[in-house]
């Protein structure tokens, strides 16, 4: 029976190939302004005006997947559940290190900046040392802002472990940060847009530190996908670069699409002004800041997220 089923499955794949069945490309992103390309393209797909669909051809079907933070996205990629995803640099670098450089490749830059550490002004925090004993929320354990927060605290003389230390770094999903901040269960938050602006507007949070030009989002795939479907991945890469340029040339239209996508993903109303204000901190780019990525890798090592120093030169895909 097993052999018969296997034969039937193989035959069905053969027939599907003959019939010109669609090739599926599963794309991931987060519900963040810092994932503007993914948010814009996802919304255009909903409207039947798919950016990637138009450029990859009618035989390619785009399936969208939404994640709350990078570690979850990279787990899905390593498991083969997603083909290409927008993600923060640290989870991508961590996955690359864990695979000893055999998997995960960065295709392109996507966004820099738009990340910040905000705090409750009632606490009268004036210098880094004032965060000692404070509870600081980050989007997820091991995500880019979580690692950046821990590394910054360590650089400023504090001992920080994965579960405690001189300051308490508490992984907290972005949507949950506002109520916890308002209730005093979080003293500060290190996160990305639009959540930074949301905390400023709705909870009177004050910015202590901005990552104005740090790498925030990159576009990644795995080696199996890159080697097995290189031409298709290259087409996606080119379409991503064109989308970045279009968004930079049409910021108001892009903000409208991002705003609508946030509402569709959350099932609720979102203040358009929050998207517009958060956009001011965003730097969209197709370039990859290799020095900045190496710095993130060093941070991850210092914080104990990776066990060995890793050469990241092989992580960059090259289509030239």
XYZ file of C-alpha atoms in Angstrom:
320
model
C 0.000 0.000 0.000
C 2.822 2.410 0.868
C 4.538 1.799 -2.490
C 1.238 2.227 -4.318
C 0.570 5.583 -2.593
C 4.099 6.752 -3.325
C 3.660 5.849 -6.980
C 0.356 7.733 -7.127
C 1.967 10.775 -5.513
C 4.847 10.720 -7.978
C 2.407 10.393 -10.869
C 0.371 13.334 -9.602
C 3.477 15.496 -9.448
C 4.355 14.495 -13.002
C 0.879 15.311 -14.272
C 0.898 18.608 -12.375
C 4.116 19.476 -14.153
C 2.585 18.662 -17.515
C -0.469 20.788 -16.761
C 1.638 23.828 -15.940
C 0.555 24.022 -12.282
C 1.480 27.149 -10.352
C 4.784 27.346 -8.522
C 4.275 28.579 -4.970
C 6.551 31.128 -3.320
C 5.879 31.650 0.391
C 6.869 35.118 1.599
C 7.088 36.244 5.217
C 7.018 39.656 6.893
C 6.034 41.281 10.205
C 3.204 43.798 10.830
C 5.769 46.594 11.212
C 6.500 49.795 9.320
C 10.099 48.559 9.156
C 8.805 45.799 6.850
C 7.327 48.365 4.472
C 8.091 46.405 1.281
C 6.364 43.310 2.621
C 3.426 45.301 3.977
C 2.914 47.216 0.716
C 3.194 44.108 -1.454
C 0.879 42.081 0.804
C -1.768 44.780 0.631
C -1.454 45.019 -3.141
C -1.942 41.243 -3.310
C -5.156 41.627 -1.303
C -6.340 44.226 -3.812
C -5.591 42.026 -6.803
C -2.722 44.288 -7.907
C 0.114 42.046 -6.762
C 3.528 43.661 -7.149
C 5.435 40.408 -7.118
C 2.721 38.500 -8.958
C 2.947 40.878 -11.914
C 6.732 40.607 -12.097
C 7.158 36.887 -11.436
C 4.500 35.753 -13.916
C 1.119 34.043 -13.861
C 2.644 30.619 -13.167
C 3.923 31.766 -9.745
C 1.571 32.000 -6.774
C 2.560 34.204 -3.837
C 1.476 33.002 -0.405
C 1.915 35.490 2.451
C 2.947 34.514 5.972
C 2.993 36.971 8.896
C 5.281 36.610 11.925
C 5.510 38.633 15.126
C 9.305 38.543 15.414
C 12.462 37.205 13.802
C 13.194 33.983 15.709
C 9.785 32.593 14.725
C 10.372 33.513 11.077
C 13.786 31.850 11.015
C 12.446 28.707 12.667
C 9.894 28.512 9.852
C 12.591 29.043 7.236
C 14.904 26.392 8.667
C 11.936 24.013 8.733
C 11.197 24.758 5.070
C 7.841 26.384 5.809
C 8.718 29.776 4.277
C 10.873 30.488 1.219
C 11.805 34.164 1.532
C 11.211 36.509 4.438
C 11.791 40.041 5.628
C 13.479 39.744 9.019
C 15.740 41.557 11.454
C 19.472 40.898 11.090
C 20.088 39.128 14.399
C 17.748 36.159 13.877
C 19.153 35.693 10.367
C 22.725 35.807 11.648
C 21.878 33.475 14.508
C 20.349 30.919 12.143
C 23.375 31.228 9.845
C 25.696 30.568 12.784
C 23.686 27.604 14.062
C 23.868 25.993 10.617
C 27.640 26.663 10.578
C 27.166 28.815 7.493
C 25.530 26.058 5.485
C 22.107 27.697 5.399
C 20.485 31.158 5.272
C 21.525 33.761 2.752
C 20.837 37.510 2.759
C 19.440 38.622 -0.584
C 19.155 42.356 -0.029
C 18.887 45.189 2.384
C 15.412 46.465 3.170
C 15.291 49.042 5.987
C 17.588 50.812 8.415
C 16.757 52.903 11.457
C 13.243 53.229 12.942
C 14.172 51.496 16.191
C 14.429 53.122 19.610
C 14.567 52.702 23.367
C 11.715 54.570 25.068
C 11.030 54.977 28.780
C 8.469 56.175 31.288
C 9.296 59.878 31.931
C 8.016 59.621 35.514
C 11.119 57.537 36.289
C 13.430 60.497 35.552
C 15.969 58.464 33.602
C 18.876 60.663 32.474
C 21.797 58.293 31.811
C 22.332 54.622 30.893
C 23.060 53.668 34.505
C 19.548 54.737 35.466
C 18.200 51.634 33.715
C 19.693 49.482 36.460
C 16.880 47.531 38.101
C 14.407 48.564 35.410
C 12.132 46.269 33.377
C 12.710 46.707 29.635
C 10.437 45.098 27.052
C 11.735 43.752 23.721
C 9.711 42.077 20.909
C 11.043 38.512 21.356
C 13.960 36.689 22.955
C 16.841 36.772 20.485
C 15.272 39.217 18.053
C 17.296 42.195 16.791
C 16.083 44.717 19.378
C 16.401 42.163 22.184
C 20.067 41.540 21.343
C 20.765 45.245 20.783
C 19.228 46.063 24.173
C 21.261 43.450 26.034
C 24.491 44.432 24.265
C 23.894 48.120 25.051
C 23.295 47.387 28.733
C 26.468 45.281 28.894
C 28.481 48.037 27.194
C 27.228 50.428 29.852
C 28.582 48.330 32.688
C 25.598 46.196 33.595
C 25.524 42.442 33.993
C 22.682 40.973 31.974
C 21.712 37.328 31.692
C 18.958 35.696 29.675
C 16.758 35.684 32.768
C 17.893 38.560 34.950
C 20.897 40.663 35.953
C 21.266 44.328 36.819
C 18.372 45.146 34.462
C 15.495 42.923 33.426
C 15.044 42.439 29.689
C 11.554 41.009 29.225
C 10.589 39.649 25.777
C 7.103 41.039 25.094
C 5.164 40.881 21.825
C 4.814 44.343 20.263
C 0.995 44.542 20.628
C 1.288 43.732 24.351
C 3.902 46.374 25.140
C 1.523 49.360 25.377
C -0.818 47.989 28.073
C 2.099 46.644 30.114
C 3.908 49.984 29.800
C 0.801 51.899 30.831
C 0.262 49.662 33.862
C 3.853 50.058 35.032
C 4.784 46.420 34.420
C 7.344 47.675 31.905
C 9.536 50.696 32.643
C 10.945 50.951 29.142
C 10.694 49.323 25.718
C 13.221 48.767 22.934
C 11.294 48.194 19.725
C 10.657 49.320 16.129
C 8.095 51.417 14.281
C 5.156 51.842 14.375
C 5.289 50.620 17.977
C 7.752 53.345 19.064
C 5.388 56.084 17.877
C 2.417 54.252 19.404
C 4.126 54.294 22.814
C 4.944 57.989 22.392
C 1.414 58.972 21.390
C -0.662 56.690 23.626
C 1.526 56.367 26.716
C 3.613 59.564 26.731
C 6.808 57.509 26.405
C 10.025 59.443 25.850
C 12.818 58.396 23.510
C 16.127 57.791 25.274
C 18.067 56.350 22.359
C 17.407 56.032 18.626
C 19.073 53.576 16.273
C 19.024 56.048 13.423
C 21.113 54.134 10.896
C 21.366 50.594 12.305
C 20.344 47.680 10.089
C 16.715 46.938 10.955
C 15.402 44.629 8.227
C 16.973 42.410 5.574
C 15.561 40.032 2.952
C 16.659 36.407 3.361
C 16.178 32.935 1.910
C 17.654 29.495 2.555
C 20.322 27.742 0.507
C 17.987 25.020 -0.768
C 15.624 27.594 -2.232
C 18.449 29.726 -3.623
C 20.146 26.804 -5.356
C 16.996 24.983 -6.436
C 15.069 28.001 -7.767
C 17.779 30.552 -8.397
C 16.123 32.179 -11.432
C 12.848 32.645 -9.542
C 14.601 33.995 -6.452
C 16.577 36.395 -8.631
C 13.336 37.684 -10.171
C 11.934 38.241 -6.685
C 15.143 40.005 -5.640
C 14.874 42.358 -8.610
C 11.180 43.001 -7.944
C 11.999 43.794 -4.298
C 14.595 46.341 -5.393
C 12.078 47.961 -7.755
C 9.512 48.054 -4.958
C 11.958 49.793 -2.625
C 12.561 52.456 -5.258
C 8.816 52.851 -5.885
C 8.068 53.303 -2.166
C 10.813 55.920 -1.833
C 9.367 57.797 -4.813
C 5.745 57.465 -3.625
C 5.802 57.687 0.193
C 2.196 58.872 0.606
C 0.783 56.026 -1.487
C 3.004 53.564 0.356
C 1.860 54.895 3.734
C -1.767 54.424 2.697
C -1.057 50.787 1.788
C 0.880 50.107 4.996
C -1.893 51.711 7.052
C -4.538 49.551 5.377
C -2.432 46.421 5.815
C -2.003 47.076 9.534
C -5.778 47.375 9.875
C -6.332 44.183 7.888
C -3.781 42.252 9.938
C -4.960 43.496 13.331
C -8.681 43.536 12.550
C -9.009 46.977 14.091
C -8.599 50.662 13.415
C -5.159 52.219 13.183
C -4.440 55.939 13.306
C -3.018 56.907 9.913
C -1.006 59.661 11.623
C 0.907 56.988 13.538
C 2.144 55.489 10.268
C 3.041 58.901 8.853
C 4.938 59.927 11.989
C 6.784 56.631 12.289
C 7.846 56.901 8.635
C 10.123 59.800 9.562
C 12.515 57.403 11.297
C 12.560 54.885 8.441
C 15.400 54.545 5.917
C 14.462 52.279 3.018
C 17.427 50.736 1.244
C 18.478 47.929 -1.069
C 22.034 48.095 0.231
C 23.388 45.724 2.847
C 25.485 47.296 5.596
C 28.016 44.480 5.999
C 29.957 46.221 8.760
C 26.737 46.793 10.674
C 25.797 43.130 10.317
C 29.179 42.020 11.635
C 28.599 44.301 14.619
C 25.245 42.582 15.261
C 26.978 39.191 15.075
C 29.490 40.385 17.666
C 26.607 41.555 19.874
C 24.947 38.154 19.658
C 28.197 36.490 20.697
C 28.685 38.888 23.622
C 25.136 38.219 24.821
C 25.470 34.431 24.586
C 23.003 33.865 21.732
C 25.699 32.255 19.605
C 28.494 30.073 20.969
C 31.242 30.812 18.464
C 32.510 33.820 16.539
C 31.365 33.410 12.947
C 32.677 34.697 9.626
C 29.629 36.133 7.873
C 31.220 36.640 4.443
C 29.330 33.652 2.981
C 25.909 34.883 4.103
C 25.530 37.336 1.224
C 23.887 36.088 -1.986
C 25.318 37.533 -5.179
C 23.245 37.814 -8.371
C 25.685 39.970 -10.307
